[in-house]
Amino acid sequence: MKVRAITGFFFVIVMVASNLLGQYVFSIFYLLLASFCLFEFYNLIKQGTAQPNVITGLVYGILLFTASAALVYSAQFALPFLNEGHTAAKVLLLLPLAAAAVFIQELYKKTPAPFNNIAFTFLGILFAIIPFAFFHAMAFISGSFNFHIPLAFLIMLWCNDTGAYLVGSKLGRTKLFERHSPKKTYEGLIGGILISAGAALILSHYYDELSWKQWVSIAVLISCFGTLGDLVESMFKRSINVKDSGGILPGHGGLLDRFDGLLLAAPIVYTYLYFVSN
């Protein structure tokens, strides 16, 4: 428990600092984080499920995240990103080449199920890179960098996890999805929603970009889809018979274990913010 608490303390400091140190640190940090999550995913798959193209997949993932970041920077500085010679356009044009390389590599590998390798290579991109790309884009949803929204997202996500654990461990009776996560309960889900919504109300007094109703709506989305993302990651781990996605965070498991709430919640919240801001 002591190791878990110490790891959690430094984890929170690093995550908060990544939001407060400016847009370039923010972008580089989440590019690296997404890449490490993808690498962790591939290592799990290689334990017997398939042999994904790790290097090519990482290159594709980095290019995809970089293209996404270039697009939001283009919007921030009012740059015509599709003009010939612009960074975003160049990166976007490299994506089909990287995708083709995944297929071509399998031609030269003697494996009994090459399309399993191809499928898991691209699944890793979907599983690890795209959620972080949406999370990164949240900081630029208003047209310029604003750390309030991604930081608030993390705070509400942590509050949901804490609330679900505390309420579920004390009052949990009705199993939410026992087949994939035996400890999760409907009571815990409701507790997580309420505590996350409470955090949203507090945040609305300090971050006035959105109304309190919108912050609470985001909290509910984070709680519901964050829990579903957690269940999806649990389903993934059970399908390959592992307990933790890794051991990089002592007492907490791997990076995918800590960011499973982002898997579905980040794209959904970004979509909500996009329509609210427009």
XYZ file of N, CA and C in Angstrom:
834
model
N 0.827 -1.210 0.000
C 0.000 0.000 0.000
C 0.866 1.267 0.000
N 1.994 1.213 0.750
C 2.890 2.371 0.809
C 3.493 2.658 -0.564
N 3.948 1.586 -1.225
C 4.527 1.752 -2.568
C 3.485 2.306 -3.527
N 2.267 1.806 -3.437
C 1.179 2.273 -4.298
C 0.900 3.753 -4.072
N 0.906 4.175 -2.801
C 0.628 5.575 -2.475
C 1.737 6.494 -2.993
N 2.985 6.069 -2.815
C 4.116 6.888 -3.284
C 4.093 7.010 -4.806
N 3.863 5.877 -5.484
C 3.773 5.898 -6.952
C 2.640 6.805 -7.414
N 1.479 6.676 -6.762
C 0.330 7.508 -7.120
C 0.604 8.988 -6.921
N 1.317 9.329 -5.851
C 1.642 10.734 -5.565
C 2.499 11.336 -6.680
N 3.558 10.630 -7.048
C 4.432 11.156 -8.097
C 3.756 11.106 -9.467
N 2.900 10.128 -9.672
C 2.138 10.037 -10.919
C 1.262 11.276 -11.099
N 0.554 11.673 -10.044
C -0.316 12.846 -10.107
C 0.507 14.108 -10.363
N 1.656 14.237 -9.695
C 2.514 15.414 -9.897
C 2.956 15.526 -11.355
N 3.404 14.408 -11.919
C 3.875 14.415 -13.309
C 2.731 14.766 -14.262
N 1.555 14.192 -14.032
C 0.420 14.441 -14.915
C -0.030 15.902 -14.840
N -0.073 16.456 -13.640
C -0.474 17.858 -13.487
C 0.570 18.774 -14.124
N 1.855 18.469 -13.879
C 2.929 19.296 -14.444
C 2.886 19.288 -15.966
N 2.540 18.143 -16.569
C 2.494 18.059 -18.037
C 1.463 19.014 -18.619
N 0.449 19.360 -17.824
C -0.572 20.302 -18.279
C -0.184 21.755 -18.020
N 0.619 21.970 -17.002
C 0.908 23.341 -16.576
C 2.146 23.947 -17.233
N 2.985 23.134 -17.861
C 4.268 23.623 -18.360
C 4.223 24.127 -19.804
N 3.044 24.357 -20.329
C 2.938 24.948 -21.661
C 2.607 23.939 -22.744
N 2.228 24.472 -23.900
C 1.694 23.620 -24.954
C 2.720 22.671 -25.555
N 3.977 23.100 -25.659
C 4.965 22.231 -26.297
C 5.348 21.065 -25.398
N 5.512 21.325 -24.112
C 5.752 20.238 -23.159
C 4.549 19.298 -23.140
N 3.364 19.881 -23.152
C 2.121 19.100 -23.163
C 2.086 18.157 -24.362
N 2.386 18.677 -25.533
C 2.328 17.870 -26.757
C 3.384 16.766 -26.752
N 4.606 17.108 -26.390
C 5.691 16.121 -26.391
C 5.427 15.037 -25.354
N 4.950 15.439 -24.178
C 4.691 14.478 -23.112
C 3.651 13.455 -23.541
N 2.553 13.902 -24.129
C 1.503 12.958 -24.497
C 1.838 12.161 -25.748
N 2.699 12.688 -26.583
C 3.223 11.877 -27.689
C 4.035 10.709 -27.134
N 4.911 11.003 -26.182
C 5.729 9.952 -25.572
C 4.863 8.964 -24.803
N 3.894 9.489 -24.054
C 3.021 8.628 -23.258
C 2.219 7.690 -24.161
N 1.658 8.217 -25.233
C 0.896 7.392 -26.167
C 1.788 6.329 -26.800
N 3.017 6.692 -27.121
C 3.955 5.741 -27.739
C 4.310 4.617 -26.776
N 4.539 4.950 -25.512
C 4.846 3.919 -24.513
C 3.648 3.003 -24.285
N 2.438 3.570 -24.311
C 1.237 2.743 -24.175
C 1.105 1.777 -25.345
N 1.410 2.258 -26.539
C 1.352 1.390 -27.717
C 2.392 0.282 -27.619
N 3.588 0.629 -27.178
C 4.648 -0.365 -27.011
C 4.235 -1.413 -25.976
N 3.598 -0.973 -24.897
C 3.111 -1.891 -23.873
C 2.049 -2.823 -24.445
N 1.153 -2.281 -25.268
C 0.121 -3.089 -25.924
C 0.761 -4.172 -26.786
N 1.732 -3.795 -27.589
C 2.377 -4.770 -28.470
C 3.099 -5.854 -27.662
N 3.731 -5.478 -26.566
C 4.403 -6.473 -25.728
C 3.415 -7.485 -25.156
N 2.228 -7.021 -24.786
C 1.200 -7.930 -24.281
C 0.734 -8.896 -25.372
N 0.525 -8.350 -26.570
C 0.052 -9.184 -27.682
C 1.090 -10.242 -28.047
N 2.361 -9.897 -27.931
C 3.436 -10.812 -28.322
C 3.580 -11.993 -27.367
N 2.843 -11.993 -26.260
C 2.947 -13.091 -25.302
C 2.241 -14.360 -25.760
N 1.754 -14.377 -26.968
C 1.153 -15.593 -27.484
C 0.014 -15.389 -28.450
N -0.522 -14.151 -28.507
C -1.679 -13.909 -29.372
C -1.272 -13.730 -30.832
N -0.268 -12.902 -31.072
C 0.185 -12.606 -32.434
C 1.567 -11.961 -32.354
N 2.111 -11.645 -33.513
C 3.411 -10.979 -33.596
C 3.245 -9.677 -34.385
N 2.733 -8.620 -33.730
C 2.515 -7.356 -34.446
C 3.831 -6.739 -34.901
N 3.741 -5.906 -35.915
C 4.920 -5.199 -36.424
C 5.211 -3.993 -35.527
N 6.030 -4.206 -34.523
C 6.212 -3.229 -33.449
C 6.794 -1.911 -33.967
N 7.910 -1.988 -34.662
C 8.583 -0.765 -35.108
C 7.701 0.022 -36.073
N 7.159 -0.679 -37.067
C 6.300 -0.004 -38.049
C 5.060 0.563 -37.376
N 4.482 -0.199 -36.440
C 3.316 0.292 -35.709
C 3.625 1.528 -34.895
N 4.789 1.540 -34.249
C 5.185 2.718 -33.468
C 5.393 3.931 -34.368
N 6.038 3.703 -35.511
C 6.240 4.807 -36.459
C 4.898 5.351 -36.932
N 3.983 4.444 -37.262
C 2.651 4.866 -37.710
C 1.929 5.639 -36.599
N 2.014 5.127 -35.375
C 1.360 5.794 -34.251
C 1.917 7.178 -33.995
N 3.244 7.296 -34.060
C 3.880 8.607 -33.842
C 3.484 9.581 -34.942
N 3.458 9.086 -36.181
C 3.049 9.952 -37.299
C 1.593 10.391 -37.140
N 0.733 9.470 -36.719
C -0.678 9.797 -36.565
C -0.883 10.849 -35.480
N -0.223 10.666 -34.344
C -0.346 11.642 -33.260
C 0.231 12.990 -33.694
N 1.381 12.954 -34.383
C 2.019 14.186 -34.845
C 1.131 14.917 -35.841
N 0.485 14.169 -36.728
C -0.432 14.785 -37.692
C -1.598 15.444 -36.975
N -2.140 14.758 -35.974
C -3.237 15.330 -35.185
C -2.794 16.602 -34.481
N -1.597 16.558 -33.885
C -1.077 17.745 -33.195
C -0.829 18.881 -34.168
N -0.299 18.544 -35.353
C -0.035 19.578 -36.353
C -1.323 20.255 -36.794
N -2.395 19.496 -36.870
C -3.678 20.073 -37.265
C -4.177 21.081 -36.233
N -4.072 20.735 -34.952
C -4.575 21.665 -33.939
C -3.672 22.886 -33.821
N -2.368 22.709 -34.039
C -1.484 23.870 -34.054
C -1.764 24.754 -35.265
N -2.096 24.115 -36.379
C -2.456 24.882 -37.577
C -3.670 25.749 -37.308
N -4.665 25.175 -36.635
C -5.870 25.942 -36.310
C -5.554 27.064 -35.332
N -4.649 26.788 -34.384
C -4.300 27.800 -33.383
C -3.645 29.025 -34.020
N -2.738 28.766 -34.968
C -2.009 29.869 -35.593
C -2.621 30.293 -36.923
N -3.839 29.786 -37.201
C -4.575 30.140 -38.420
C -3.747 29.857 -39.669
N -3.102 28.679 -39.690
C -2.296 28.292 -40.834
C -3.098 27.399 -41.776
N -2.971 27.584 -43.057
C -3.680 26.722 -44.021
C -2.988 25.366 -44.102
N -3.403 24.412 -43.239
C -2.642 23.180 -43.058
C -2.585 22.302 -44.298
N -3.492 22.494 -45.242
C -3.459 21.647 -46.424
C -2.618 22.242 -47.549
N -2.049 23.430 -47.327
C -1.183 24.001 -48.339
C 0.051 23.126 -48.532
N 0.499 23.040 -49.739
C 1.682 22.233 -50.034
C 2.877 22.758 -49.247
N 3.613 21.851 -48.637
C 4.799 22.235 -47.895
C 4.552 22.398 -46.410
N 3.306 22.456 -45.973
C 3.049 22.610 -44.551
C 3.289 21.297 -43.825
N 3.741 21.379 -42.568
C 4.102 20.195 -41.795
C 2.954 19.207 -41.693
N 1.762 19.698 -41.392
C 0.616 18.799 -41.219
C 0.331 18.027 -42.500
N 0.413 18.713 -43.640
C 0.147 18.048 -44.917
C 1.185 16.963 -45.194
N 2.447 17.267 -44.891
C 3.513 16.289 -45.124
C 3.313 15.049 -44.266
N 2.966 15.262 -42.999
C 2.774 14.133 -42.095
C 1.577 13.297 -42.526
N 0.499 13.959 -42.919
C -0.695 13.241 -43.372
C -0.390 12.372 -44.591
N 0.456 12.869 -45.484
C 0.806 12.113 -46.683
C 1.674 10.901 -46.363
N 2.359 10.927 -45.214
C 3.190 9.798 -44.820
C 2.375 8.649 -44.224
N 1.178 8.942 -43.751
C 0.366 7.916 -43.097
C 0.040 6.735 -44.014
N -0.382 6.967 -45.271
C -0.642 5.806 -46.150
C 0.602 4.969 -46.396
N 1.776 5.614 -46.454
C 3.019 4.867 -46.654
C 3.314 3.969 -45.463
N 3.118 4.518 -44.264
C 3.351 3.728 -43.056
C 2.367 2.575 -42.966
N 1.111 2.819 -43.354
C 0.103 1.753 -43.338
C 0.468 0.661 -44.344
N 0.922 1.065 -45.519
C 1.310 0.081 -46.536
C 2.482 -0.767 -46.058
N 3.395 -0.141 -45.305
C 4.569 -0.860 -44.805
C 4.174 -2.003 -43.880
N 3.088 -1.825 -43.130
C 2.618 -2.890 -42.239
C 2.246 -4.126 -43.052
N 1.568 -3.933 -44.162
C 1.163 -5.061 -45.016
C 2.369 -5.676 -45.729
N 3.231 -4.808 -46.250
C 4.378 -5.303 -47.023
C 5.311 -6.126 -46.148
N 5.492 -5.702 -44.887
C 6.371 -6.459 -43.999
C 5.932 -7.898 -43.844
N 4.632 -8.119 -43.791
C 4.129 -9.482 -43.596
C 4.433 -10.393 -44.780
N 4.666 -9.801 -45.955
C 5.030 -10.611 -47.121
C 6.361 -11.311 -46.914
N 7.222 -10.708 -46.106
C 8.576 -11.236 -45.913
C 8.731 -12.009 -44.602
N 7.620 -12.147 -43.857
C 7.667 -12.881 -42.603
C 6.972 -14.231 -42.771
N 7.585 -15.279 -42.272
C 7.003 -16.614 -42.370
C 6.160 -16.873 -41.119
N 4.914 -16.458 -41.183
C 4.003 -16.651 -40.060
C 2.728 -17.343 -40.555
N 2.128 -18.196 -39.721
C 0.929 -18.930 -40.151
C -0.316 -18.061 -40.294
N -0.346 -16.912 -39.583
C -1.543 -16.053 -39.633
C -1.108 -14.592 -39.786
N -0.667 -14.218 -40.963
C -0.140 -12.853 -41.158
C -1.170 -11.762 -40.888
N -2.442 -12.034 -41.192
C -3.429 -10.981 -40.994
C -3.780 -10.790 -39.513
N -3.480 -11.768 -38.682
C -3.576 -11.543 -37.239
C -2.562 -10.489 -36.808
N -1.349 -10.605 -37.337
C -0.303 -9.631 -37.014
C -0.681 -8.232 -37.495
N -1.208 -8.173 -38.716
C -1.621 -6.882 -39.279
C -2.750 -6.278 -38.451
N -3.734 -7.124 -38.120
C -4.895 -6.637 -37.372
C -4.493 -6.096 -36.007
N -3.637 -6.809 -35.287
C -3.239 -6.347 -33.964
C -2.306 -5.138 -34.033
N -1.574 -5.017 -35.132
C -0.748 -3.811 -35.305
C -1.635 -2.570 -35.372
N -2.707 -2.652 -36.171
C -3.605 -1.502 -36.290
C -4.513 -1.350 -35.068
N -4.866 -2.470 -34.424
C -5.672 -2.370 -33.207
C -4.921 -1.599 -32.126
N -3.612 -1.794 -32.064
C -2.816 -1.046 -31.095
C -2.920 0.456 -31.314
N -2.921 0.878 -32.575
C -3.077 2.299 -32.901
C -4.420 2.809 -32.387
N -5.469 2.036 -32.655
C -6.813 2.409 -32.211
C -6.914 2.424 -30.690
N -6.268 1.480 -30.053
C -6.372 1.285 -28.616
C -5.566 2.305 -27.823
N -4.373 2.654 -28.320
C -3.447 3.470 -27.531
C -3.207 4.879 -28.063
N -3.163 5.055 -29.366
C -2.782 6.359 -29.928
C -3.982 7.290 -30.072
N -5.055 6.806 -30.657
C -6.195 7.679 -30.966
C -6.813 8.316 -29.726
N -7.012 7.581 -28.613
C -7.548 8.257 -27.425
C -6.681 9.411 -26.941
N -5.359 9.244 -26.976
C -4.475 10.322 -26.544
C -4.473 11.477 -27.539
N -4.667 11.171 -28.823
C -4.765 12.247 -29.813
C -5.987 13.112 -29.536
N -7.117 12.492 -29.188
C -8.315 13.250 -28.836
C -8.109 14.027 -27.532
N -7.466 13.381 -26.569
C -7.206 14.062 -25.305
C -6.325 15.290 -25.527
N -5.291 15.147 -26.347
C -4.406 16.266 -26.672
C -5.183 17.387 -27.353
N -6.086 17.014 -28.266
C -6.851 18.015 -29.018
C -7.794 18.811 -28.116
N -8.191 18.240 -26.965
C -9.068 18.972 -26.043
C -8.455 20.296 -25.609
N -7.142 20.310 -25.452
C -6.473 21.515 -24.972
C -6.553 22.645 -25.984
N -6.888 22.325 -27.238
C -6.926 23.335 -28.300
C -8.333 23.507 -28.855
N -9.338 23.008 -28.151
C -10.703 23.009 -28.666
C -11.229 24.425 -28.881
N -10.718 25.384 -28.120
C -11.175 26.767 -28.250
C -10.383 27.548 -29.296
N -9.392 26.893 -29.916
C -8.575 27.565 -30.926
C -7.189 27.910 -30.455
N -6.969 27.939 -29.145
C -5.647 28.178 -28.574
C -5.457 27.253 -27.387
N -4.215 27.095 -26.967
C -3.925 26.153 -25.888
C -4.542 26.621 -24.578
N -5.242 25.704 -23.923
C -5.869 25.979 -22.632
C -5.810 24.694 -21.811
N -4.986 24.683 -20.772
C -4.797 23.463 -20.001
C -5.975 23.142 -19.095
N -6.916 24.050 -18.947
C -8.029 23.840 -18.024
C -8.826 22.580 -18.360
N -9.130 22.405 -19.641
C -10.009 21.287 -20.006
C -9.330 19.928 -19.817
N -8.103 19.701 -20.342
C -7.486 18.392 -20.080
C -7.186 18.145 -18.607
N -6.800 19.198 -17.874
C -6.540 19.014 -16.451
C -7.829 18.689 -15.706
N -8.902 19.382 -16.041
C -10.200 19.088 -15.425
C -10.646 17.674 -15.776
N -10.409 17.258 -17.006
C -10.740 15.892 -17.427
C -10.048 14.884 -16.513
N -8.754 15.075 -16.285
C -8.007 14.149 -15.436
C -8.532 14.163 -14.006
N -8.815 15.348 -13.488
C -9.319 15.452 -12.115
C -10.651 14.714 -11.978
N -11.547 14.929 -12.917
C -12.851 14.254 -12.857
C -12.710 12.749 -13.045
N -11.773 12.334 -13.887
C -11.533 10.901 -14.083
C -11.009 10.264 -12.800
N -10.060 10.939 -12.146
C -9.525 10.426 -10.881
C -10.601 10.404 -9.796
N -11.424 11.441 -9.764
C -12.511 11.480 -8.784
C -13.501 10.345 -9.023
N -13.771 10.067 -10.289
C -14.665 8.954 -10.613
C -14.083 7.632 -10.129
N -12.801 7.407 -10.408
C -12.156 6.159 -9.990
C -12.165 6.026 -8.469
N -11.855 7.132 -7.781
C -11.829 7.110 -6.316
C -13.220 6.879 -5.748
N -14.192 7.611 -6.279
C -15.569 7.467 -5.803
C -16.119 6.079 -6.043
N -15.850 5.534 -7.224
C -16.333 4.192 -7.544
C -15.708 3.157 -6.616
N -14.428 3.330 -6.308
C -13.745 2.378 -5.420
C -14.286 2.470 -3.992
N -14.405 3.692 -3.461
C -14.839 3.863 -2.078
C -16.284 3.409 -1.879
N -17.165 3.869 -2.748
C -18.576 3.511 -2.618
C -18.783 2.033 -2.927
N -18.111 1.554 -3.964
C -18.260 0.150 -4.336
C -17.772 -0.798 -3.256
N -16.643 -0.461 -2.612
C -16.095 -1.342 -1.574
C -16.953 -1.353 -0.319
N -17.682 -0.260 -0.050
C -18.511 -0.169 1.153
C -19.961 -0.587 0.918
N -20.502 -0.181 -0.215
C -21.937 -0.387 -0.454
C -22.234 -1.284 -1.645
N -21.207 -1.668 -2.386
C -21.430 -2.424 -3.614
C -22.084 -3.773 -3.394
N -23.173 -4.008 -4.080
C -23.901 -5.273 -3.980
C -24.222 -5.837 -5.366
N -24.622 -4.957 -6.277
C -25.083 -5.394 -7.599
C -23.943 -5.324 -8.604
N -23.551 -6.464 -9.133
C -22.412 -6.515 -10.053
C -22.740 -5.784 -11.357
N -21.762 -5.010 -11.813
C -21.936 -4.238 -13.046
C -21.685 -5.095 -14.271
N -20.538 -5.783 -14.298
C -20.165 -6.620 -15.434
C -19.207 -7.690 -14.926
N -19.783 -8.615 -14.181
C -18.974 -9.591 -13.442
C -18.065 -10.414 -14.341
N -18.497 -10.669 -15.541
C -17.703 -11.520 -16.442
C -16.331 -10.921 -16.744
N -16.237 -9.587 -16.796
C -14.977 -8.939 -17.140
C -14.304 -8.250 -15.953
N -15.089 -7.825 -14.970
C -14.516 -7.146 -13.800
C -15.396 -7.444 -12.587
N -15.089 -8.496 -11.848
C -15.963 -8.958 -10.764
C -16.188 -7.948 -9.647
N -15.258 -7.006 -9.457
C -15.362 -6.079 -8.334
C -16.206 -4.842 -8.640
N -16.484 -4.573 -9.889
C -17.239 -3.372 -10.238
C -18.737 -3.586 -9.975
N -19.369 -2.559 -9.391
C -20.795 -2.649 -9.064
C -21.523 -1.401 -9.551
N -22.844 -1.521 -9.657
C -23.666 -0.368 -10.023
C -23.591 0.711 -8.943
N -23.516 0.293 -7.686
C -23.401 1.269 -6.601
C -22.104 2.067 -6.733
N -21.014 1.369 -7.104
C -19.749 2.061 -7.323
C -19.821 3.017 -8.491
N -20.496 2.592 -9.565
C -20.666 3.467 -10.729
C -21.401 4.744 -10.343
N -22.478 4.602 -9.588
C -23.256 5.776 -9.163
C -22.418 6.661 -8.248
N -21.667 6.039 -7.332
C -20.795 6.819 -6.457
C -19.750 7.591 -7.231
N -19.186 6.947 -8.250
C -18.195 7.630 -9.088
C -18.790 8.806 -9.834
N -20.008 8.629 -10.357
C -20.681 9.718 -11.071
C -20.935 10.898 -10.141
N -21.414 10.620 -8.938
C -21.749 11.689 -7.996
C -20.511 12.461 -7.558
N -19.446 11.755 -7.249
C -18.220 12.438 -6.804
C -17.573 13.188 -7.960
N -17.590 12.608 -9.138
C -17.052 13.293 -10.313
C -17.877 14.546 -10.623
N -19.201 14.448 -10.503
C -20.075 15.611 -10.726
C -19.826 16.683 -9.678
N -19.572 16.264 -8.432
C -19.235 17.230 -7.390
C -17.944 17.972 -7.706
N -16.950 17.232 -8.198
C -15.695 17.874 -8.610
C -15.940 18.843 -9.758
N -16.854 18.475 -10.689
C -17.178 19.351 -11.817
C -17.794 20.660 -11.333
N -18.654 20.592 -10.330
C -19.261 21.813 -9.773
C -18.207 22.724 -9.169
N -17.254 22.143 -8.470
C -16.166 22.942 -7.884
C -15.308 23.559 -8.983
N -14.979 22.757 -9.992
C -14.154 23.260 -11.091
C -14.836 24.396 -11.836
N -16.167 24.344 -11.929
C -16.900 25.369 -12.680
C -16.747 26.758 -12.053
N -16.410 26.827 -10.773
C -16.208 28.119 -10.103
C -14.858 28.735 -10.474
N -13.925 27.891 -10.922
C -12.584 28.372 -11.250
C -12.332 28.407 -12.751
N -12.918 27.461 -13.467
C -12.742 27.393 -14.914
C -14.068 27.783 -15.565
N -14.135 29.009 -16.031
C -15.414 29.533 -16.518
C -15.575 29.412 -18.036
N -14.741 28.589 -18.672
C -14.898 28.378 -20.119
C -16.247 27.749 -20.436
N -16.743 26.937 -19.501
C -18.004 26.238 -19.680
C -18.908 26.535 -18.494
N -20.202 26.366 -18.690
C -21.143 26.544 -17.590
C -21.077 25.333 -16.665
N -21.648 25.462 -15.485
C -21.615 24.345 -14.543
C -22.375 23.137 -15.092
N -23.430 23.397 -15.865
C -24.186 22.289 -16.457
C -23.324 21.509 -17.455
N -22.521 22.248 -18.214
C -21.656 21.586 -19.188
C -20.545 20.796 -18.497
N -19.977 21.369 -17.433
C -18.960 20.638 -16.679
C -19.539 19.361 -16.079
N -20.733 19.445 -15.528
C -21.364 18.258 -14.945
C -21.670 17.234 -16.036
N -22.101 17.700 -17.191
C -22.348 16.780 -18.304
C -21.073 16.042 -18.690
N -19.968 16.765 -18.719
C -18.683 16.135 -19.033
C -18.323 15.113 -17.967
N -18.584 15.456 -16.694
C -18.301 14.522 -15.600
C -19.079 13.222 -15.762
N -20.345 13.336 -16.146
C -21.169 12.138 -16.338
C -20.637 11.308 -17.513
N -20.252 11.981 -18.596
C -19.678 11.273 -19.739
C -18.390 10.559 -19.345
N -17.538 11.254 -18.595
C -16.269 10.655 -18.162
C -16.525 9.438 -17.286
N -17.473 9.551 -16.354
C -17.770 8.436 -15.452
C -18.299 7.229 -16.216
N -19.251 7.472 -17.100
C -19.878 6.358 -17.833
C -18.910 5.721 -18.829
N -18.307 6.546 -19.682
C -17.439 5.991 -20.711
C -16.062 5.635 -20.173
N -15.629 6.292 -19.093
C -14.388 5.887 -18.438
C -14.527 4.502 -17.846
N -15.676 4.220 -17.244
C -15.939 2.889 -16.694
C -15.992 1.846 -17.810
N -16.631 2.192 -18.931
C -16.684 1.273 -20.065
C -15.280 1.013 -20.624
N -14.458 2.057 -20.674
C -13.082 1.886 -21.131
C -12.303 0.962 -20.212
N -12.530 1.114 -18.908
C -11.912 0.228 -17.920
C -12.332 -1.219 -18.175
N -13.621 -1.428 -18.446
C -14.126 -2.775 -18.712
C -13.544 -3.354 -20.004
N -13.389 -2.506 -21.013
C -12.805 -2.963 -22.274
C -11.364 -3.412 -22.054
N -10.622 -2.630 -21.255
C -9.230 -3.004 -20.985
C -9.168 -4.292 -20.165
N -10.099 -4.453 -19.232
C -10.171 -5.706 -18.462
C -10.487 -6.878 -19.375
N -11.408 -6.675 -20.312
C -11.739 -7.712 -21.281
C -10.518 -8.090 -22.104
N -9.751 -7.074 -22.500
C -8.529 -7.314 -23.273
C -7.531 -8.144 -22.475
N -7.307 -7.777 -21.209
C -6.337 -8.509 -20.387
C -6.792 -9.946 -20.127
N -8.081 -10.129 -19.887
C -8.590 -11.481 -19.674
C -8.462 -12.338 -20.930
N -8.586 -11.707 -22.089
C -8.497 -12.470 -23.338
C -7.090 -12.997 -23.591
N -6.084 -12.361 -22.973
C -4.707 -12.834 -23.144
C -4.126 -13.347 -21.830
N -5.012 -13.483 -20.805
C -4.642 -14.101 -19.529
C -3.500 -13.384 -18.802
N -3.617 -12.070 -18.660
C -2.662 -11.310 -17.852
C -3.423 -10.504 -16.809
N -2.759 -10.250 -15.678
C -3.396 -9.499 -14.598
C -3.206 -8.000 -14.781
N -1.963 -7.589 -15.060
C -1.635 -6.175 -15.271
C -1.050 -6.003 -16.667
N -1.235 -4.804 -17.215
C -0.702 -4.549 -18.560
C 0.809 -4.379 -18.556
N 1.397 -4.147 -17.384
C 2.839 -3.972 -17.266
C 3.220 -3.731 -15.821
N 4.486 -3.372 -15.591
C 4.955 -3.141 -14.229
C 5.699 -1.841 -14.074
N 5.493 -0.899 -15.014
C 6.239 0.354 -14.991
C 5.857 1.244 -13.815
N 4.631 1.062 -13.289
C 4.156 1.852 -12.147
C 3.970 0.909 -10.960
N 4.960 0.824 -10.061
C 4.878 -0.113 -8.930
C 3.598 0.080 -8.113
N 2.887 -1.006 -7.908
C 1.649 -0.952 -7.149
C 0.432 -0.594 -7.976
N 0.644 -0.152 -9.214
C -0.478 0.271 -10.067
C -0.559 -0.514 -11.366
N 0.495 -1.267 -11.694
C 0.489 -2.004 -12.953
C 1.152 -1.231 -14.065
N 0.576 -1.322 -15.252
C 1.156 -0.677 -16.421
C 0.466 0.618 -16.780
N 0.942 1.238 -17.838
C 0.367 2.505 -18.292
C -1.061 2.322 -18.791
N -1.312 1.233 -19.498
C -2.672 0.992 -19.988
C -3.651 0.814 -18.835
N -3.169 0.255 -17.715
C -4.027 0.115 -16.537
C -4.429 1.477 -15.979
N -3.516 2.439 -16.056
C -3.785 3.762 -15.488
C -4.583 4.645 -16.426
N -4.535 4.371 -17.719
C -5.195 5.262 -18.674
C -6.338 4.575 -19.420
N -6.850 3.473 -18.854
C -7.957 2.803 -19.526
C -9.210 3.681 -19.578
N -9.345 4.609 -18.634
C -10.487 5.522 -18.653
C -10.489 6.465 -19.839
N -9.302 6.694 -20.420
C -9.189 7.562 -21.599
C -9.686 6.877 -22.870
N -9.657 5.567 -22.871
C -9.884 4.800 -24.087
C -11.146 5.216 -24.834
N -12.248 5.293 -24.131
C -13.506 5.702 -24.749
C -13.927 7.107 -24.349
N -13.544 7.530 -23.142
C -14.020 8.820 -22.633
C -13.438 10.008 -23.395
N -12.157 9.954 -23.746
C -11.529 11.100 -24.409
C -12.181 11.433 -25.759
N -12.374 10.458 -26.666
C -13.051 10.795 -27.926
C -14.477 11.299 -27.725
N -15.213 10.712 -26.761
C -16.594 11.123 -26.526
C -16.649 12.551 -25.979
N -15.792 12.858 -25.012
C -15.783 14.200 -24.415
C -15.338 15.231 -25.441
N -14.343 14.889 -26.266
C -13.919 15.832 -27.308
C -15.070 16.135 -28.259
N -15.810 15.090 -28.653
C -16.949 15.297 -29.547
C -17.984 16.209 -28.908
N -18.262 15.985 -27.632
C -19.194 16.849 -26.902
C -18.692 18.295 -26.888
N -17.416 18.481 -26.586
C -16.847 19.831 -26.537
C -16.872 20.502 -27.903
N -16.641 19.713 -28.939
C -16.651 20.276 -30.288
C -18.009 20.873 -30.625
N -19.057 20.141 -30.331
C -20.404 20.645 -30.632
C -20.810 21.778 -29.689
N -20.327 21.741 -28.437
C -20.621 22.836 -27.509
C -19.918 24.115 -27.961
N -18.654 23.994 -28.374
C -17.886 25.180 -28.750
C -18.300 25.728 -30.105
N -19.008 24.909 -30.877
C -19.459 25.379 -32.190
C -20.967 25.628 -32.231
